[in-house]
Coordinates of C-alpha atoms in Angstrom, one line a residue:
Chain A
M135 CA 125.1 85.4 -57.3
S136 CA 127.3 87.0 -59.9
G137 CA 129.5 88.8 -57.3
A138 CA 130.2 85.7 -55.3
R139 CA 133.3 84.7 -57.2
S140 CA 135.1 88.0 -56.7
R141 CA 133.6 89.3 -53.5
G142 CA 133.9 86.5 -51.0
R143 CA 136.9 86.4 -48.7
R144 CA 139.3 84.0 -50.4
P145 CA 142.4 82.3 -49.2
G146 CA 145.6 83.3 -51.0
G147 CA 145.2 82.1 -54.6
P148 CA 147.6 82.6 -57.5
D149 CA 146.3 86.1 -58.3
T150 CA 145.5 87.3 -54.8
R151 CA 148.8 89.2 -54.5
G152 CA 148.1 91.1 -57.7
Q153 CA 144.5 91.8 -56.7
I154 CA 145.7 93.3 -53.4
L155 CA 148.2 95.5 -55.3
A156 CA 145.5 96.7 -57.7
S157 CA 143.2 97.6 -54.8
A158 CA 146.1 99.4 -53.1
R159 CA 147.0 101.3 -56.2
R160 CA 143.4 102.4 -56.6
S161 CA 143.1 103.5 -53.0
F162 CA 146.4 105.4 -52.9
A163 CA 145.4 107.2 -56.1
E164 CA 141.9 108.1 -55.0
K165 CA 142.3 108.6 -51.3
G166 CA 145.9 109.6 -50.9
F167 CA 148.3 108.1 -48.4
G168 CA 146.5 109.1 -45.2
G169 CA 143.1 108.0 -46.5
T170 CA 144.4 104.5 -47.3
T171 CA 144.1 101.7 -44.8
I172 CA 145.2 98.1 -44.9
R173 CA 141.6 97.1 -43.9
A174 CA 139.9 99.0 -46.7
V175 CA 142.4 97.7 -49.2
A176 CA 141.6 94.1 -48.0
V177 CA 137.9 94.7 -48.2
D178 CA 138.2 96.0 -51.7
A179 CA 140.4 93.0 -52.8
G180 CA 138.0 90.6 -51.0
V181 CA 140.6 89.2 -48.7
D182 CA 141.3 89.2 -45.0
P183 CA 143.4 92.1 -43.7
A184 CA 145.8 89.5 -42.2
L185 CA 146.6 88.3 -45.7
V186 CA 147.6 91.8 -46.8
H187 CA 149.9 92.0 -43.8
H188 CA 151.2 88.6 -44.6
Y189 CA 152.1 89.5 -48.1
F190 CA 153.2 93.1 -47.7
G191 CA 153.8 93.9 -44.1
A192 CA 152.8 97.5 -43.0
K193 CA 151.2 100.3 -45.0
D194 CA 154.6 101.8 -45.9
D195 CA 155.6 98.4 -47.5
L196 CA 152.3 98.1 -49.3
F197 CA 152.8 101.7 -50.6
L198 CA 156.3 100.9 -52.0
A199 CA 155.0 97.7 -53.6
A200 CA 151.9 99.2 -55.1
L201 CA 153.8 102.0 -56.7
E202 CA 156.4 99.5 -57.9
F203 CA 159.2 101.5 -56.3
P204 CA 162.5 100.1 -57.5
A205 CA 164.2 100.7 -54.2
D206 CA 163.3 100.9 -50.5
P207 CA 164.7 104.2 -49.1
R208 CA 164.4 102.8 -45.6
A209 CA 166.9 100.1 -46.4
L210 CA 169.2 102.0 -48.8
L211 CA 169.6 105.4 -47.2
P212 CA 171.3 104.2 -44.0
T213 CA 174.0 102.5 -46.0
V214 CA 175.0 105.9 -47.3
F215 CA 176.0 106.9 -43.7
E216 CA 177.7 103.6 -42.6
A217 CA 181.1 105.1 -43.3
G218 CA 180.2 108.3 -41.5
T219 CA 178.9 111.7 -42.7
D220 CA 182.0 112.8 -44.5
G221 CA 181.6 111.8 -48.2
A222 CA 177.9 111.0 -47.6
G223 CA 176.8 113.8 -50.0
E224 CA 178.5 112.1 -52.9
R225 CA 177.4 108.7 -51.9
L226 CA 173.8 109.9 -51.4
L227 CA 173.8 111.5 -54.9
R228 CA 175.3 108.4 -56.5
L229 CA 172.6 106.3 -55.0
F230 CA 169.9 108.8 -56.0
V231 CA 171.2 108.9 -59.6
S232 CA 171.6 105.1 -59.8
V233 CA 167.9 104.7 -59.0
W234 CA 166.5 107.5 -61.0
D235 CA 168.7 107.2 -64.1
D236 CA 167.0 103.8 -64.9
P237 CA 164.1 104.9 -67.2
H238 CA 162.0 101.9 -66.4
A239 CA 162.6 102.1 -62.6
R240 CA 161.6 105.8 -62.4
L241 CA 158.3 105.5 -64.3
A242 CA 156.1 105.1 -61.2
M243 CA 158.1 107.7 -59.2
V244 CA 157.8 110.3 -62.1
A245 CA 154.0 109.6 -62.1
V246 CA 153.8 110.5 -58.4
F247 CA 155.7 113.7 -58.9
R248 CA 153.6 114.6 -61.9
T249 CA 150.4 114.4 -59.9
G250 CA 151.8 114.9 -56.4
L251 CA 151.9 118.7 -56.5
Q252 CA 148.1 119.0 -57.0
E253 CA 146.8 117.9 -53.7
A254 CA 147.2 120.3 -50.8
E255 CA 147.4 118.2 -47.8
D256 CA 147.8 114.5 -48.3
S257 CA 149.8 113.7 -51.4
L258 CA 151.6 110.5 -52.0
L259 CA 154.6 112.7 -52.6
R260 CA 154.6 114.3 -49.1
Q261 CA 153.2 111.6 -46.9
G262 CA 154.6 108.7 -49.0
I263 CA 157.9 109.3 -50.7
L264 CA 159.3 112.3 -48.9
R265 CA 158.5 111.0 -45.5
L266 CA 160.2 107.7 -46.3
V267 CA 163.3 109.6 -47.4
Q268 CA 163.3 112.1 -44.7
R269 CA 163.2 109.8 -41.8
P270 CA 166.4 107.8 -42.4
L271 CA 168.3 110.9 -43.3
R272 CA 167.2 112.6 -40.1
A273 CA 168.2 109.5 -38.1
A274 CA 171.8 109.7 -39.5
L275 CA 172.3 113.3 -38.4
P276 CA 172.7 114.0 -34.7
D277 CA 173.1 117.8 -35.2
A278 CA 170.5 120.1 -33.6
E279 CA 170.1 121.6 -37.1
A280 CA 169.3 118.2 -38.6
D281 CA 165.8 118.9 -39.6
R282 CA 166.8 121.9 -41.6
R283 CA 169.8 120.2 -43.1
V284 CA 167.7 117.2 -44.2
Q285 CA 165.1 119.5 -45.9
L286 CA 167.8 121.4 -47.7
V287 CA 169.2 118.1 -49.0
I288 CA 165.7 117.1 -50.1
S289 CA 165.1 120.5 -51.7
Q290 CA 168.1 119.9 -54.0
M291 CA 167.1 116.3 -54.7
V292 CA 163.5 117.3 -55.5
G293 CA 164.8 120.0 -57.8
L294 CA 166.9 117.4 -59.7
V295 CA 163.9 115.1 -59.9
V296 CA 161.7 117.8 -61.4
T297 CA 164.3 119.3 -63.8
R298 CA 166.3 116.2 -64.9
Y299 CA 163.6 113.4 -64.8
V300 CA 160.1 115.0 -64.9
L301 CA 160.6 118.0 -67.2
V302 CA 163.7 116.4 -68.9
L303 CA 165.4 119.8 -69.3
E304 CA 168.5 119.8 -71.4
P305 CA 171.5 119.8 -71.0
L306 CA 170.8 118.7 -67.4
A307 CA 168.8 115.6 -68.4
S308 CA 171.7 114.1 -70.4
M309 CA 174.6 115.2 -68.1
P310 CA 176.6 112.1 -67.3
A311 CA 176.0 110.7 -63.8
D312 CA 179.7 111.3 -62.9
D313 CA 179.4 115.0 -63.8
L314 CA 176.2 115.4 -61.9
V315 CA 177.7 113.8 -58.8
A316 CA 180.8 116.0 -59.1
W317 CA 178.7 119.2 -59.4
V318 CA 176.0 118.5 -56.9
G319 CA 177.7 116.2 -54.4
P320 CA 179.4 119.1 -52.6
T321 CA 176.1 120.8 -52.3
L322 CA 174.5 117.9 -50.4
Q323 CA 177.7 117.5 -48.4
R324 CA 177.6 121.1 -47.2
Y325 CA 173.9 120.8 -46.3
L326 CA 174.6 117.5 -44.4
N327 CA 177.6 118.6 -42.2
G328 CA 179.0 121.9 -43.4
P329 CA 179.5 124.7 -40.9
L330 CA 176.4 126.7 -39.9
P331 CA 176.2 130.0 -41.8
D332 CA 177.3 133.0 -39.6
G333 CA 174.8 133.7 -36.9
R334 CA 172.4 130.9 -37.6
Chain B
M163 CA 121.7 137.5 -83.3
S164 CA 122.4 136.8 -79.7
G165 CA 126.2 136.6 -80.2
A166 CA 126.5 140.0 -81.8
R167 CA 127.1 141.9 -78.5
S168 CA 130.1 139.8 -77.5
R169 CA 131.4 138.5 -80.9
G170 CA 131.9 141.6 -83.0
R171 CA 135.3 143.3 -83.2
R172 CA 135.1 146.1 -80.8
P173 CA 137.4 149.1 -80.1
G174 CA 139.1 149.2 -76.7
G175 CA 136.4 149.7 -74.2
P176 CA 136.6 149.8 -70.4
D177 CA 136.6 146.0 -70.0
T178 CA 138.5 145.1 -73.2
R179 CA 141.8 144.6 -71.3
G180 CA 140.1 142.3 -68.8
Q181 CA 138.4 140.4 -71.6
I182 CA 141.7 139.8 -73.4
L183 CA 143.3 138.6 -70.2
A184 CA 140.5 136.2 -69.6
S185 CA 140.8 134.8 -73.1
A186 CA 144.6 134.5 -72.7
R187 CA 144.3 132.7 -69.3
R188 CA 141.8 130.3 -70.9
S189 CA 144.1 129.6 -73.9
F190 CA 147.3 129.2 -71.8
A191 CA 145.5 126.8 -69.5
E192 CA 143.8 124.7 -72.3
K193 CA 146.4 124.8 -75.1
G194 CA 149.6 125.4 -73.2
F195 CA 152.2 128.0 -74.0
G196 CA 153.2 126.8 -77.5
G197 CA 149.5 126.4 -78.5
T198 CA 148.6 129.9 -77.6
T199 CA 148.8 132.7 -80.2
I200 CA 148.0 136.4 -80.0
R201 CA 145.7 136.0 -83.0
A202 CA 143.6 133.2 -81.4
V203 CA 143.4 135.1 -78.1
A204 CA 142.2 138.2 -80.0
V205 CA 139.6 136.2 -81.9
D206 CA 138.3 134.7 -78.6
A207 CA 138.1 138.1 -77.0
G208 CA 136.4 139.6 -80.0
V209 CA 139.1 142.2 -80.7
D210 CA 141.7 143.0 -83.3
P211 CA 145.1 141.3 -82.7
A212 CA 146.7 144.8 -83.0
L213 CA 144.8 145.7 -79.8
V214 CA 146.3 142.8 -77.9
H215 CA 149.8 143.9 -79.0
H216 CA 148.9 147.4 -78.1
Y217 CA 147.9 146.5 -74.6
F218 CA 150.3 143.7 -73.8
G219 CA 153.2 143.6 -76.3
A220 CA 154.5 140.2 -77.3
K221 CA 153.3 136.7 -76.2
D222 CA 155.8 136.6 -73.3
D223 CA 154.3 139.8 -71.9
L224 CA 150.8 138.6 -72.3
F225 CA 151.8 135.4 -70.5
L226 CA 153.2 137.2 -67.5
A227 CA 150.1 139.5 -67.4
A228 CA 147.6 136.7 -67.8
L229 CA 149.1 134.7 -65.0
E230 CA 149.4 137.8 -62.8
F231 CA 153.1 137.3 -62.3
P232 CA 154.3 139.7 -59.6
A233 CA 157.7 140.2 -61.3
D234 CA 159.2 140.1 -64.7
P235 CA 162.2 137.9 -64.7
R236 CA 163.5 139.5 -67.9
A237 CA 163.8 142.8 -66.1
L238 CA 164.8 141.7 -62.7
L239 CA 167.4 139.0 -63.3
P240 CA 169.9 141.1 -65.1
T241 CA 170.1 143.5 -62.1
V242 CA 171.5 140.5 -60.1
F243 CA 174.5 140.5 -62.3
E244 CA 175.1 144.3 -62.7
A245 CA 177.8 144.2 -60.0
G246 CA 179.4 141.1 -61.5
T247 CA 179.1 137.3 -60.9
D248 CA 180.7 137.4 -57.5
G249 CA 178.0 137.6 -54.9
A250 CA 175.3 137.0 -57.6
G251 CA 174.3 133.7 -55.9
E252 CA 173.2 135.5 -52.7
R253 CA 171.6 138.4 -54.7
L254 CA 169.7 135.9 -56.9
L255 CA 168.4 134.0 -53.9
R256 CA 167.4 137.2 -52.1
L257 CA 165.5 138.3 -55.2
F258 CA 163.9 134.9 -55.5
V259 CA 162.8 134.8 -51.8
S260 CA 161.5 138.4 -52.0
V261 CA 159.1 137.5 -54.8
W262 CA 158.1 134.0 -53.5
D263 CA 157.8 134.8 -49.8
D264 CA 154.8 137.1 -50.6
P265 CA 151.8 134.7 -50.2
H266 CA 149.6 136.7 -52.5
A267 CA 152.2 137.3 -55.1
R268 CA 153.0 133.6 -55.4
L269 CA 149.5 132.3 -55.8
A270 CA 149.5 132.2 -59.6
M271 CA 153.0 130.8 -59.8
V272 CA 152.2 128.0 -57.3
A273 CA 149.2 127.1 -59.5
V274 CA 151.5 126.8 -62.5
F275 CA 153.8 124.5 -60.6
R276 CA 150.9 122.4 -59.2
T277 CA 149.7 121.6 -62.7
G278 CA 152.8 122.2 -64.7
L279 CA 154.4 118.8 -64.1
Q280 CA 151.5 117.0 -65.7
E281 CA 151.9 117.8 -69.3
A282 CA 154.7 116.1 -71.2
E283 CA 155.9 118.6 -73.8
D284 CA 154.5 122.0 -73.6
S285 CA 153.8 123.1 -70.1
L286 CA 153.5 126.6 -68.9
L287 CA 156.2 125.8 -66.5
R288 CA 158.8 124.7 -69.1
Q289 CA 158.0 127.0 -72.0
G290 CA 156.7 129.8 -69.9
I291 CA 158.4 130.4 -66.6
L292 CA 161.6 128.4 -66.8
R293 CA 162.5 129.7 -70.3
L294 CA 161.9 133.3 -69.1
V295 CA 164.3 132.7 -66.1
Q296 CA 166.8 130.6 -68.0
R297 CA 167.5 133.1 -70.8
P298 CA 168.7 136.1 -68.8
L299 CA 170.7 133.9 -66.5
R300 CA 172.4 132.4 -69.5
A301 CA 173.1 135.8 -71.0
A302 CA 174.9 136.8 -67.8
L303 CA 177.4 133.9 -67.9
P304 CA 180.0 133.9 -70.7
D305 CA 181.5 130.5 -69.5
A306 CA 181.4 127.6 -72.0
E307 CA 179.7 125.6 -69.2
A308 CA 177.0 128.3 -68.8
D309 CA 174.1 126.0 -70.0
R310 CA 174.9 123.5 -67.3
R311 CA 175.6 126.1 -64.7
V312 CA 172.2 127.8 -65.3
Q313 CA 170.3 124.5 -65.1
L314 CA 172.0 123.5 -61.9
V315 CA 171.0 126.9 -60.5
I316 CA 167.4 126.3 -61.7
S317 CA 167.4 122.8 -60.2
Q318 CA 168.0 124.2 -56.7
M319 CA 165.5 127.0 -57.2
V320 CA 162.8 124.7 -58.5
G321 CA 163.5 122.4 -55.5
L322 CA 163.0 125.3 -53.1
V323 CA 159.8 126.3 -54.9
V324 CA 158.4 122.8 -54.6
T325 CA 159.4 122.1 -51.0
R326 CA 159.1 125.5 -49.4
Y327 CA 156.2 127.1 -51.4
V328 CA 154.1 124.3 -53.0
L329 CA 154.4 121.4 -50.5
V330 CA 155.1 123.8 -47.6
L331 CA 157.4 121.3 -45.9
E332 CA 158.4 122.3 -42.4
P333 CA 160.8 123.5 -41.1
L334 CA 161.9 124.7 -44.5
A335 CA 158.7 126.6 -45.2
S336 CA 159.1 128.9 -42.1
M337 CA 162.9 129.3 -42.2
P338 CA 163.6 133.0 -42.1
A339 CA 164.7 134.5 -45.5
D340 CA 168.1 135.5 -44.1
D341 CA 168.8 131.9 -43.0
L342 CA 167.7 130.5 -46.3
V343 CA 169.9 133.0 -48.2
A344 CA 172.9 132.1 -45.9
W345 CA 172.4 128.3 -46.5
V346 CA 171.6 128.2 -50.2
G347 CA 173.3 131.3 -51.5
P348 CA 176.7 129.6 -51.6
T349 CA 175.2 126.7 -53.6
L350 CA 174.0 129.0 -56.3
Q351 CA 177.3 130.9 -56.2
R352 CA 179.3 127.7 -56.8
Y353 CA 177.0 126.7 -59.7
L354 CA 177.3 130.2 -61.2
N355 CA 181.1 130.6 -61.1
G356 CA 182.7 128.0 -58.9
P357 CA 185.6 126.0 -60.4
L358 CA 184.7 123.1 -62.6
P359 CA 184.8 119.8 -60.8
D360 CA 187.9 117.7 -61.6
G361 CA 188.0 116.4 -65.1
R362 CA 184.7 118.0 -66.3

């Protein structure tokens, strides 16, 4: 039968990895983050689910690989806080800019932002990227206000993504990284561990 | 001919205004801001261009009316600076929240943000909304760094729009307006007239 070559469950061949990634990309795009399962991706790629786990680990890992993310926020964000919360605003922004300022590296992420505001409930942006950024930030802040602090940080970073990298608004888009860090770093620092506003 | 009823140039009738708005909405959605002209909207609505001007004024006015914007940034933003730049960050944020916190009023604006990141060059977001916000802010700041200051302000406001109103991320989405103003007001104030970072 004509489908036998591509439909049977195959052991890991030279293009198996690429085929899994193509299936994963299709699934994330069509079904969102919540609607994608390792099992369904495996079926679509014609391989055993164990092989997907073997190559890519858990769903979060498959997501980062399928969207060709240049950096894993779960690994990088904790390094920002290794030396403590003081100065973390500037270090966080420097990391953010170093990833996003690379035009090639940001391609896939810009695509997620361009389409990610359309879906109401289960976008790759909310369930994928923002969750993977929010969790390690939250873990670094013991404060009772940590959830709010983290989302304020994310609000400023998302705003920079949209204005500097997606809409490419000038003069913000071509502001040198050092200037951007000097202007916005103190904002993130205040959100991270500044004193609570009066009466909050 | 069957088209005679709707195609001929008619004087202003009871539904003329609504017909012009419908044509304008269609044009802005399909052709973007730059691709929309008063003349083409008039032709589509079957009226004289002078009638469009008579009802709605210039293209910016037609844009605000067609998208059912609850507020005209050209009229409101200057009031923020009437008492000077000190305190303008808090006043600006309070104005912003008062407009956006109304679930009905923000419907059309959320729609523009949801789709506005998809187009590369001529989105309603960039040419429409952001330009109408940027210009009066720019006019209020005499500083040589005003262009950067304004875009930093816009970056934080756009980030709040996306996280609080479009993605509805909790706990940010349900943070009381007073808390939000207390947290983010100082950020806008520093962008507006804070000292330049060292060496910038």
